[in-house]
Structures are given as C-alpha cells and as structure tokens.
PDB file of C-alpha atoms in Angstrom:
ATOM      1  CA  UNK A   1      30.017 -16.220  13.734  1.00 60.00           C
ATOM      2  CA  UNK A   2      28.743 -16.168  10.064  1.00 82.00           C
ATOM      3  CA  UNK A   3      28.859 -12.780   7.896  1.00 86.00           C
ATOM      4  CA  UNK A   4      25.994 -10.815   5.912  1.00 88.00           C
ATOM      5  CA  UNK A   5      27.351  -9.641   2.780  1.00 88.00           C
ATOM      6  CA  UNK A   6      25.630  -7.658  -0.269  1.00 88.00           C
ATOM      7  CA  UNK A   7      27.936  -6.829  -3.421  1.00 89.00           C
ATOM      8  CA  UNK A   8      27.717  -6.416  -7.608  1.00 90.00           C
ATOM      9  CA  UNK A   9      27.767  -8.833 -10.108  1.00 88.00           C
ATOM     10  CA  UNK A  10      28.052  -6.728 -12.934  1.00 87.00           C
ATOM     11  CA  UNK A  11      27.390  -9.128 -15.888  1.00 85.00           C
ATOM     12  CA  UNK A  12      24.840  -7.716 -18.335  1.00 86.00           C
ATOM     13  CA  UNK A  13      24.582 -11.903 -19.322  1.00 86.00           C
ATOM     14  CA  UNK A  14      22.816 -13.013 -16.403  1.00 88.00           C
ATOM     15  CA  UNK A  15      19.250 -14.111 -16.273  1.00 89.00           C
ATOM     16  CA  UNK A  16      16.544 -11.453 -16.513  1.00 92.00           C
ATOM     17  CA  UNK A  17      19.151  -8.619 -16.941  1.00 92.00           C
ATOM     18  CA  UNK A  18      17.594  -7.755 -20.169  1.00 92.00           C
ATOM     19  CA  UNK A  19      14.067  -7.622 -18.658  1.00 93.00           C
ATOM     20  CA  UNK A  20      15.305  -5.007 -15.712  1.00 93.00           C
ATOM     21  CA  UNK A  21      17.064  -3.356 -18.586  1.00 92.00           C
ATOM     22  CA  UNK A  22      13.929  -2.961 -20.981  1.00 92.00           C
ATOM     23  CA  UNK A  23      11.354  -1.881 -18.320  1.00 91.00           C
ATOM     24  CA  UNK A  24      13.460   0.922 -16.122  1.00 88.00           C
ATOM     25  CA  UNK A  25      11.148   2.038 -14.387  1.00 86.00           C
ATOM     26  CA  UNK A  26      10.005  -1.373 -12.510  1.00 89.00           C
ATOM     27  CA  UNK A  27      12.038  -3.042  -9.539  1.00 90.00           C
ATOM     28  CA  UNK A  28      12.772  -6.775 -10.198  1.00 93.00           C
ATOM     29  CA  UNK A  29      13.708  -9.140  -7.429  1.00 92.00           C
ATOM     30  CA  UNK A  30      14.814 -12.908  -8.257  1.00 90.00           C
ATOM     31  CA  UNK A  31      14.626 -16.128  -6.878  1.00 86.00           C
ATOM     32  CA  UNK A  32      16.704 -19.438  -8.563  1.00 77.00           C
ATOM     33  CA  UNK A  33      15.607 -22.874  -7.556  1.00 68.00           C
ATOM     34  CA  UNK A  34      18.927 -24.507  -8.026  1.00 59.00           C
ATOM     35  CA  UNK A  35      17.323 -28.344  -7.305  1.00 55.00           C
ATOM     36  CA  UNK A  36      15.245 -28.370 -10.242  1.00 52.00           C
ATOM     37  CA  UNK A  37      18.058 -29.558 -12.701  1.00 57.00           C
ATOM     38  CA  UNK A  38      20.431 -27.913 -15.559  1.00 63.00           C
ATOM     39  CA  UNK A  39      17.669 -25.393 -15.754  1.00 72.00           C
ATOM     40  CA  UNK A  40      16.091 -23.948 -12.778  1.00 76.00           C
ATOM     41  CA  UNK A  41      12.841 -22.001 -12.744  1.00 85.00           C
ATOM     42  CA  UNK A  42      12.866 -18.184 -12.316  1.00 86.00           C
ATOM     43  CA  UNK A  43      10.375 -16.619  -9.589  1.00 90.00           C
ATOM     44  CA  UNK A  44      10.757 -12.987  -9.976  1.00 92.00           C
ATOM     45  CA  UNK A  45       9.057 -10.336  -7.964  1.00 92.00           C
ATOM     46  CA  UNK A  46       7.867  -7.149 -10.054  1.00 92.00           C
ATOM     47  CA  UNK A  47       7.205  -3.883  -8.320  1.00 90.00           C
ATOM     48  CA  UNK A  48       5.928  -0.839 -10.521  1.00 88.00           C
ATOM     49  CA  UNK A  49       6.038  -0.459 -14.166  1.00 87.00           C
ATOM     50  CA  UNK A  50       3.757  -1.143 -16.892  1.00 90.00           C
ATOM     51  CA  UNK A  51       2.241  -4.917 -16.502  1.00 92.00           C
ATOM     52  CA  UNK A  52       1.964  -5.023 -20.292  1.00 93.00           C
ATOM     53  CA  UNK A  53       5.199  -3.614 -20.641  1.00 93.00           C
ATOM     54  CA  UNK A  54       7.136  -6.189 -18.029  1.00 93.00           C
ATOM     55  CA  UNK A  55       4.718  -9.206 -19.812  1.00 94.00           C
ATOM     56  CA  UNK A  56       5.839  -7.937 -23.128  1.00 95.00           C
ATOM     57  CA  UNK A  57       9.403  -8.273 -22.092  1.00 95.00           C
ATOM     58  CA  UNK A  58       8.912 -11.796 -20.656  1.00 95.00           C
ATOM     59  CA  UNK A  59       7.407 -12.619 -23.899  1.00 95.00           C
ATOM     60  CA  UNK A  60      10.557 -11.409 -25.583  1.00 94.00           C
ATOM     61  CA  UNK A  61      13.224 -12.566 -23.499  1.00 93.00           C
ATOM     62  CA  UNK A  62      15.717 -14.572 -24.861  1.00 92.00           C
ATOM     63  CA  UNK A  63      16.524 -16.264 -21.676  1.00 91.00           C
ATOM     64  CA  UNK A  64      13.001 -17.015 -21.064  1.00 93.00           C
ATOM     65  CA  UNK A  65      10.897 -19.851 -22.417  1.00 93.00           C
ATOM     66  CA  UNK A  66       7.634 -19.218 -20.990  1.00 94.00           C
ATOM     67  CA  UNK A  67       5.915 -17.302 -17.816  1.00 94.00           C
ATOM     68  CA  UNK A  68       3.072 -17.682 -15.514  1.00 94.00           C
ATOM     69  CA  UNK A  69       1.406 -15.103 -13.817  1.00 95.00           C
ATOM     70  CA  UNK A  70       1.504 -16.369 -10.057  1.00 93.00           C
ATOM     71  CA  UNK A  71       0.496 -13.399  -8.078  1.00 92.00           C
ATOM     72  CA  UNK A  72      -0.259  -9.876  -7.754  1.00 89.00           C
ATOM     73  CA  UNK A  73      -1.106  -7.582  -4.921  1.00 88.00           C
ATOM     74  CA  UNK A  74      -0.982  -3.631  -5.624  1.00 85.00           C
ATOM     75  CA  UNK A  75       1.669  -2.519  -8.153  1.00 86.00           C
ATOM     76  CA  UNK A  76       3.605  -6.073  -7.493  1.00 91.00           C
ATOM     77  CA  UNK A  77       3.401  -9.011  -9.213  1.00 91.00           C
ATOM     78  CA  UNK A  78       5.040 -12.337  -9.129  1.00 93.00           C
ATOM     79  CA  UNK A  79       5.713 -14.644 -11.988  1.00 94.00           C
ATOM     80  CA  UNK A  80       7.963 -18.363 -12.520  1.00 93.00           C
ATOM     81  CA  UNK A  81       9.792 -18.931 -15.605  1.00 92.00           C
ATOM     82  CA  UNK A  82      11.215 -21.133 -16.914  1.00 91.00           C
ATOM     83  CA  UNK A  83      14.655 -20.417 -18.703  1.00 91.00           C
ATOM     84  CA  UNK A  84      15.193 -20.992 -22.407  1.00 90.00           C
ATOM     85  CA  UNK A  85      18.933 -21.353 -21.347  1.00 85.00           C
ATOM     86  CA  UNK A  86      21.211 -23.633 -19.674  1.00 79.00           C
ATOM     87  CA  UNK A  87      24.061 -21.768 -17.524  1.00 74.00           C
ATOM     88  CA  UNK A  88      26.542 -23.243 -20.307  1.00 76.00           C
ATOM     89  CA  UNK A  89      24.410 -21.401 -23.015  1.00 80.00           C
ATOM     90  CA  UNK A  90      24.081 -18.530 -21.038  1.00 78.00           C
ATOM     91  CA  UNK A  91      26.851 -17.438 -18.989  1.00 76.00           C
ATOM     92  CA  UNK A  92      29.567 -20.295 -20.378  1.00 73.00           C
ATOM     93  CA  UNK A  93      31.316 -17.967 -22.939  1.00 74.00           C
ATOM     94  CA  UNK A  94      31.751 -14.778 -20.103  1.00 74.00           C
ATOM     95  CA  UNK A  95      32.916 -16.907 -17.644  1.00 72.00           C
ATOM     96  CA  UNK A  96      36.508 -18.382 -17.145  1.00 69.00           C
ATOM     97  CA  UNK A  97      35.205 -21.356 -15.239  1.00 67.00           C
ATOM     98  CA  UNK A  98      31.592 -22.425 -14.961  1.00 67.00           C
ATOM     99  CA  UNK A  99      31.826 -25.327 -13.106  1.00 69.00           C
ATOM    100  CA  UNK A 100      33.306 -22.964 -10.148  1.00 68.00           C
ATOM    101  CA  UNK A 101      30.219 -21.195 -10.359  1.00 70.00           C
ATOM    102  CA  UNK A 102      27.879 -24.379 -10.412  1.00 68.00           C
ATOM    103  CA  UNK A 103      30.268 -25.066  -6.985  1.00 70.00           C
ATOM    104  CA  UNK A 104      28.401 -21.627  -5.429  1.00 72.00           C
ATOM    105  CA  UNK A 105      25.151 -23.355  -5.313  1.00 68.00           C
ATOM    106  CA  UNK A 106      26.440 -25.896  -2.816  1.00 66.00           C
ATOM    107  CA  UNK A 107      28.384 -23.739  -0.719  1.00 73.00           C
ATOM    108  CA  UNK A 108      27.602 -22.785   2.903  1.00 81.00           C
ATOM    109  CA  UNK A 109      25.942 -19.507   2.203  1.00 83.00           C
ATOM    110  CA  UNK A 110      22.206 -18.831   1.782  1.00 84.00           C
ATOM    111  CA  UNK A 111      21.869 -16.068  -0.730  1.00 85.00           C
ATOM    112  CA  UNK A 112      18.060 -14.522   0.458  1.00 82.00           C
ATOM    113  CA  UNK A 113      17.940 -12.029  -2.089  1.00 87.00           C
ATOM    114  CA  UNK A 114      18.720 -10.956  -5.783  1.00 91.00           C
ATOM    115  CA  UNK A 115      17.728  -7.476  -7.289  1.00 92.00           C
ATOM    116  CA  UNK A 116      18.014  -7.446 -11.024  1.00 93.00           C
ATOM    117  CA  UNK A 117      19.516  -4.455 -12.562  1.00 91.00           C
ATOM    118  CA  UNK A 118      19.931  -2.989 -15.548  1.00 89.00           C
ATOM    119  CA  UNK A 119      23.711  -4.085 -15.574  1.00 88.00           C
ATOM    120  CA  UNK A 120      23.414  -7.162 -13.622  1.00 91.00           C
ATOM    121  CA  UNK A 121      22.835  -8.364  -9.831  1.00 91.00           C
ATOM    122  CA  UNK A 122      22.866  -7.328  -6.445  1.00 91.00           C
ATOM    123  CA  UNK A 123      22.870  -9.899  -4.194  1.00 89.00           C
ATOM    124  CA  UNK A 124      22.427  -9.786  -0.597  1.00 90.00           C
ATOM    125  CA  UNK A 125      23.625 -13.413   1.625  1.00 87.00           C
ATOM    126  CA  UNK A 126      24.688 -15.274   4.235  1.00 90.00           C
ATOM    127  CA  UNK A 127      27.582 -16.822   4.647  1.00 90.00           C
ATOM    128  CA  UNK A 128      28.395 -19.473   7.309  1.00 89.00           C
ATOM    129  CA  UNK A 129      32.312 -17.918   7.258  1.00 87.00           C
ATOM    130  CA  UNK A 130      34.852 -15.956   5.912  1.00 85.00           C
ATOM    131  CA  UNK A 131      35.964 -19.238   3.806  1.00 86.00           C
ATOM    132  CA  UNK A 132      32.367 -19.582   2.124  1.00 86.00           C
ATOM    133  CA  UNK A 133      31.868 -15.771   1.385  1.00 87.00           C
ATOM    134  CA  UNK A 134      35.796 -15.678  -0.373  1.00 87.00           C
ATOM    135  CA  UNK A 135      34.933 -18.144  -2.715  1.00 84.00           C
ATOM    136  CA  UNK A 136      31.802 -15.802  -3.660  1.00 83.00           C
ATOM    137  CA  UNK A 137      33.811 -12.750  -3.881  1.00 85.00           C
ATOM    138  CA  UNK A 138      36.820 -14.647  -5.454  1.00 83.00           C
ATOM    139  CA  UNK A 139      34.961 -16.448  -8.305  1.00 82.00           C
ATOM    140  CA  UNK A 140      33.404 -13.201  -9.375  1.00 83.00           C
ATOM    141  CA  UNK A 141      36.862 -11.214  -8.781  1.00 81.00           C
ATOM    142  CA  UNK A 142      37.990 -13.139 -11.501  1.00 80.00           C
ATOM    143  CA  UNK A 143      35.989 -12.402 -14.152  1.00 75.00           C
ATOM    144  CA  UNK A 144      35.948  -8.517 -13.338  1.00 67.00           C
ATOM    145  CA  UNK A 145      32.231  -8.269 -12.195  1.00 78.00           C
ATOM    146  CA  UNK A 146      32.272  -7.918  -7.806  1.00 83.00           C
ATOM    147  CA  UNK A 147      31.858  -5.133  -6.379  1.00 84.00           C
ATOM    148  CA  UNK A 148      31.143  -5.077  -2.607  1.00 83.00           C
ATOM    149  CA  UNK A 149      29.251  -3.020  -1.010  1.00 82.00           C
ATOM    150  CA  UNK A 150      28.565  -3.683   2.385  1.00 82.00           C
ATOM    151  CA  UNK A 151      30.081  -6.822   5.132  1.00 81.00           C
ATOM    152  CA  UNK A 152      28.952  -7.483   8.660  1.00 83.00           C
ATOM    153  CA  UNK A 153      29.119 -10.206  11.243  1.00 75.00           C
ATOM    154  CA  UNK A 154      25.480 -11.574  11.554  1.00 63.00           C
ATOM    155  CA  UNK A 155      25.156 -10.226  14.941  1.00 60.00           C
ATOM    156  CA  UNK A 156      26.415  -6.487  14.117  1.00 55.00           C
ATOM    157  CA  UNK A 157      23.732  -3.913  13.594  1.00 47.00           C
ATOM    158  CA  UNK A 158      22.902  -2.495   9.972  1.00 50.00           C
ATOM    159  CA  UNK A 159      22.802   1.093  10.007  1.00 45.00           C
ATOM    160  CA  UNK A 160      19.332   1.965   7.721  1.00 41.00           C
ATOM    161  CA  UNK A 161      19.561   3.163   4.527  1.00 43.00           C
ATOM    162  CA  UNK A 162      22.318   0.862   3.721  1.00 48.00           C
ATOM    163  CA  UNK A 163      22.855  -0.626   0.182  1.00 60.00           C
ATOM    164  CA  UNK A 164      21.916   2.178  -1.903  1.00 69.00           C
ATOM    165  CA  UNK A 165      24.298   2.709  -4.877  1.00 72.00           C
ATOM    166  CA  UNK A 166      26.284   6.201  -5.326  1.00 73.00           C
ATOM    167  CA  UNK A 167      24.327   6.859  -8.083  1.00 80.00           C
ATOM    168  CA  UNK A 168      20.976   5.560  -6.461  1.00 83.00           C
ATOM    169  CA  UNK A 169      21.745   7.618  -3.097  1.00 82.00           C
ATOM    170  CA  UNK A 170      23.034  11.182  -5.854  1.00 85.00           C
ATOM    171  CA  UNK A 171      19.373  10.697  -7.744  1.00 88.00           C
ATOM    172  CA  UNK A 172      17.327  10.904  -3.882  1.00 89.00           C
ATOM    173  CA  UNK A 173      19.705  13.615  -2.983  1.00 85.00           C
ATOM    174  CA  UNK A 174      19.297  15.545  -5.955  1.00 89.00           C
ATOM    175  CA  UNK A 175      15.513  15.198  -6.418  1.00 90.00           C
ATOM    176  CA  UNK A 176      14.902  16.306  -3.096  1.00 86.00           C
ATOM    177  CA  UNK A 177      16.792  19.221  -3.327  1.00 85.00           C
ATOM    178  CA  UNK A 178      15.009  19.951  -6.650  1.00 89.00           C
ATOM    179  CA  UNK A 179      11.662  19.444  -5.169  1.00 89.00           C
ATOM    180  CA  UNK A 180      10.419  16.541  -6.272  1.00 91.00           C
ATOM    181  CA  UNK A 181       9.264  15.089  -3.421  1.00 88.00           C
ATOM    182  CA  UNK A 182       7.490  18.340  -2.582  1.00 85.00           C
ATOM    183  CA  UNK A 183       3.457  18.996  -2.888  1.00 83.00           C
ATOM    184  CA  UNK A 184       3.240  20.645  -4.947  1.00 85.00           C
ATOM    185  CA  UNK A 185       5.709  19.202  -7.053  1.00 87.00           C
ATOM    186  CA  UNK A 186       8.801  21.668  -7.661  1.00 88.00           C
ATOM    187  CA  UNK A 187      10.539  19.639  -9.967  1.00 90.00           C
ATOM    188  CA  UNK A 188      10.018  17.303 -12.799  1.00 91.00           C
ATOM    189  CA  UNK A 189      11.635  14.140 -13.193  1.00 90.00           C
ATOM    190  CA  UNK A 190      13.155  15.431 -16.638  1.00 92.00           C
ATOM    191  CA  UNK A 191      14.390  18.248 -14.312  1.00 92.00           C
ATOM    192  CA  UNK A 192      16.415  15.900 -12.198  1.00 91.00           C
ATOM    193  CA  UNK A 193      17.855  14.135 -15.171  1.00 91.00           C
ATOM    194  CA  UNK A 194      19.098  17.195 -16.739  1.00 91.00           C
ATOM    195  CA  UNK A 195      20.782  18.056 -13.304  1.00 90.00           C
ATOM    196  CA  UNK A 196      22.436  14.855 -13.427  1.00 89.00           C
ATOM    197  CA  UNK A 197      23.309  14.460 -17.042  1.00 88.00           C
ATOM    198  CA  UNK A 198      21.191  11.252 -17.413  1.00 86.00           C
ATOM    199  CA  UNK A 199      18.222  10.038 -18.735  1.00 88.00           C
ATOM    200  CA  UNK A 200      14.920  10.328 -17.294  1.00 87.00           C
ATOM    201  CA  UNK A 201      14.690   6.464 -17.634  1.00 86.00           C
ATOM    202  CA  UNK A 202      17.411   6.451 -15.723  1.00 84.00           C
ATOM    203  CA  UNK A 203      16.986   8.507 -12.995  1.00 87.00           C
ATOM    204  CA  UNK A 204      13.385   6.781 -12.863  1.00 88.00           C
ATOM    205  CA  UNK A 205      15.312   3.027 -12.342  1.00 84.00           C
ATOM    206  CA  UNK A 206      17.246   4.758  -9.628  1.00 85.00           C
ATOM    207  CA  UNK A 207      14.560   6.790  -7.585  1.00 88.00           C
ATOM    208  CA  UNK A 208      12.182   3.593  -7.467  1.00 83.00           C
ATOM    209  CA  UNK A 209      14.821   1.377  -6.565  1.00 80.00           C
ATOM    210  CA  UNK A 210      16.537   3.428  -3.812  1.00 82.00           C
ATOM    211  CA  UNK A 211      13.042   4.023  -2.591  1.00 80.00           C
ATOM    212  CA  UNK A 212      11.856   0.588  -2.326  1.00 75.00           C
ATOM    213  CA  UNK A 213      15.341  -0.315  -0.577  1.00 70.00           C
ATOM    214  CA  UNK A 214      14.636   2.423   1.703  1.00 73.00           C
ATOM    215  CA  UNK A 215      11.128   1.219   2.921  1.00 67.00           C
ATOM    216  CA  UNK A 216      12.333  -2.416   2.822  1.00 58.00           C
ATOM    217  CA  UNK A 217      15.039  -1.343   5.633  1.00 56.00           C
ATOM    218  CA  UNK A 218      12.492   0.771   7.171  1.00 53.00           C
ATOM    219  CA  UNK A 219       9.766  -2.170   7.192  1.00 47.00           C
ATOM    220  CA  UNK A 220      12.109  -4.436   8.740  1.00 44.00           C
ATOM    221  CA  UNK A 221      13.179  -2.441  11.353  1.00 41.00           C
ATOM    222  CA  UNK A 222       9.486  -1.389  12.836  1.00 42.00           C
ATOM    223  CA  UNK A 223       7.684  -4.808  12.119  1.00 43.00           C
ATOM    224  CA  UNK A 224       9.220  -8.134  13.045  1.00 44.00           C
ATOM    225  CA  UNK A 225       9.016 -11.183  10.735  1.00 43.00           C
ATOM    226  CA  UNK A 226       5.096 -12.710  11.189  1.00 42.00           C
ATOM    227  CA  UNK A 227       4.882 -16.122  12.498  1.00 41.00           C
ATOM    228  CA  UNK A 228       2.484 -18.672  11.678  1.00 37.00           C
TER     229      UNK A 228
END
C-alpha cells in the first residue's frame, strides 16, 4: 500500500515564490510539466487578489519569461508560463545536489498538488512506498527546507480540516473569536493582526488560504470526482 504525504519546502528560491510573496492576499496553486525539457512551463491557478496586481507581478517576475491568460471563472484565474530560468539558474546555488532533485521527477510518486507560499511550497503527493516518499523527504532534509505535516496510507481516512499551518489554523481561531466572521462584522482585519502581532497582509495570506483549504476538504468530501 502506497502513502499520501503533504509537507514544506521552505525555499524562498523556488518558482513563483516571489509572485505568492508580492500579492498576499491571493492563493496560488502550481502545476510543472516536467516533459517539456530543461525548462518546463508553469500553469498556475490564481484564486482572489487583484488581477492587475497578480498580472503585474507576472510581468515582473524574474523567474518568468512571459504569461498567457488561459482561463478565468469567478475570482480564479489560470495562466502558463513559461520560466525565464533553468533549475541550474534557479535553484543550483541553494541546493547541495541538483541532479538529486532532477531524480524526483522520475520517481514513483505523483505529486497532485503545489500551493505557492510566501516562503516556498506545500506539496501534497503520492507515493507508491515508503522508499519513493524517503527520497522526497531526504533530498529536502538536506538542504534544511522539509517540514512534514501530515502521512497516511492511501486507504486511511483524512480527518477534515487537515493541512492547515499553526499559524494558518491561530489566524481562523483568532478572527472568529474577534468577530470577524460575524454579520455584522465585529472585528476588522487590522484588529486581528494587532491581536496577533502581524501584519494585516499577513493575516490576509493566512485567512484566504486556510479558508480555501477548508472548502477544498469540505468539497471533496460531499461531491465525488465528476466523470465524463
């Protein structure tokens, strides 16, 4: 039986870390298409935030040579990029061994999602066995950056609400005591950061993304995958 993991990379160098880190208050999801070569097109999924805000940043990116507009449906919107930088240019001089981390793309693990943070990735995978998820875990061990949060056998259950960061899961706690989730609204979100001792761009980037984890776990629990 295979295992689920989601952990950390913290590694502010990774692609499109500067984008989540300029435009807080969006939630940025990432896919890599690691056949297309030395340097494989972004798709990124944007949720909230200022569209001429994230397209400014994508503009201004140095790991980004140009976008396209794909998508959009609500507050999301889905782009491709293409990188201005190789993983040597990129990640070679923070890493102790790059081509162990080339080696990750062809290992028996399906990695289904990455959320882009502020201070680097979460990524959420499968992993065919405990061999294939240590040499995850072990790579990124190495150069100080893993941090996992949460490992299951693919059959186990998932208890909801799972994933959320300490800090993500203090903000909701916090803010609801406050009242901000009340209507009327009892608190502002300046109140909440002051109660935390953070910015209110910060508690923003946590409130957003703890929610939209939360209603991703709830979605996927009530409605099963369509089939076509």
């Amino acid at each position: 039986m295979g295992l689920v993991a989601e952990f950390d990379i913290s590694c502010e160098q990774l692609p499109l870390v500067g984008v989540a880190a300029a435009v807080p208050d969006a939630a940025l999801t990432l896919e890599l298409q690691y056949n297309h070569g030395e340097r494989p097109p972004f798709l990124a999924t944007v949720t909230g935030g200022s569209p001429t805000a994230i397209e400014r940043t994508l503009d201004d990116a140095v790991d980004v040579a140009e976008w396209t507009l794909v998508g959009e449906a609500g507050d999301t919107r889905r782009y491709q990029a293409l990188p201005a930088l190789s993983f040597e240019e990129q990640l070679g001089a923070h890493l102790d061994d790059l081509e162990g981390l080339k080696a990750l793309a062809t290992a028996d693990a399906i990695i289904e999602r990455i959320e882009v943070t502020s201070e680097g990735w979460t990524q959420t995978g499968w992993f065919a066995d405990r061999t294939a998820f240590d040499a995850f875990r072990e790579f990124w061990q190495r150069n100080d950056y893993f941090r996992l949060r949460r490992l299951t056998r693919d059959g186990d259950p998932e208890p909801p609400g799972d994933g959320l960061t300490d800090p993500q899961r203090e903000a909701l706690r916090t803010a609801y005591e406050l009242g901000y989730f009340g209507v009327p609204r009892g608190a502002s979100l300046e109140d909440v950061a002051a109660e935390l001792g953070v910015s209110a761009s910060s508690v923003s980037e946590r409130l957003r993304r703890a929610q939209t984890r939360l209603i991703e776990e709830s979605v996927a629990t009530m409605w099963p995958p369509l089939h076509h």
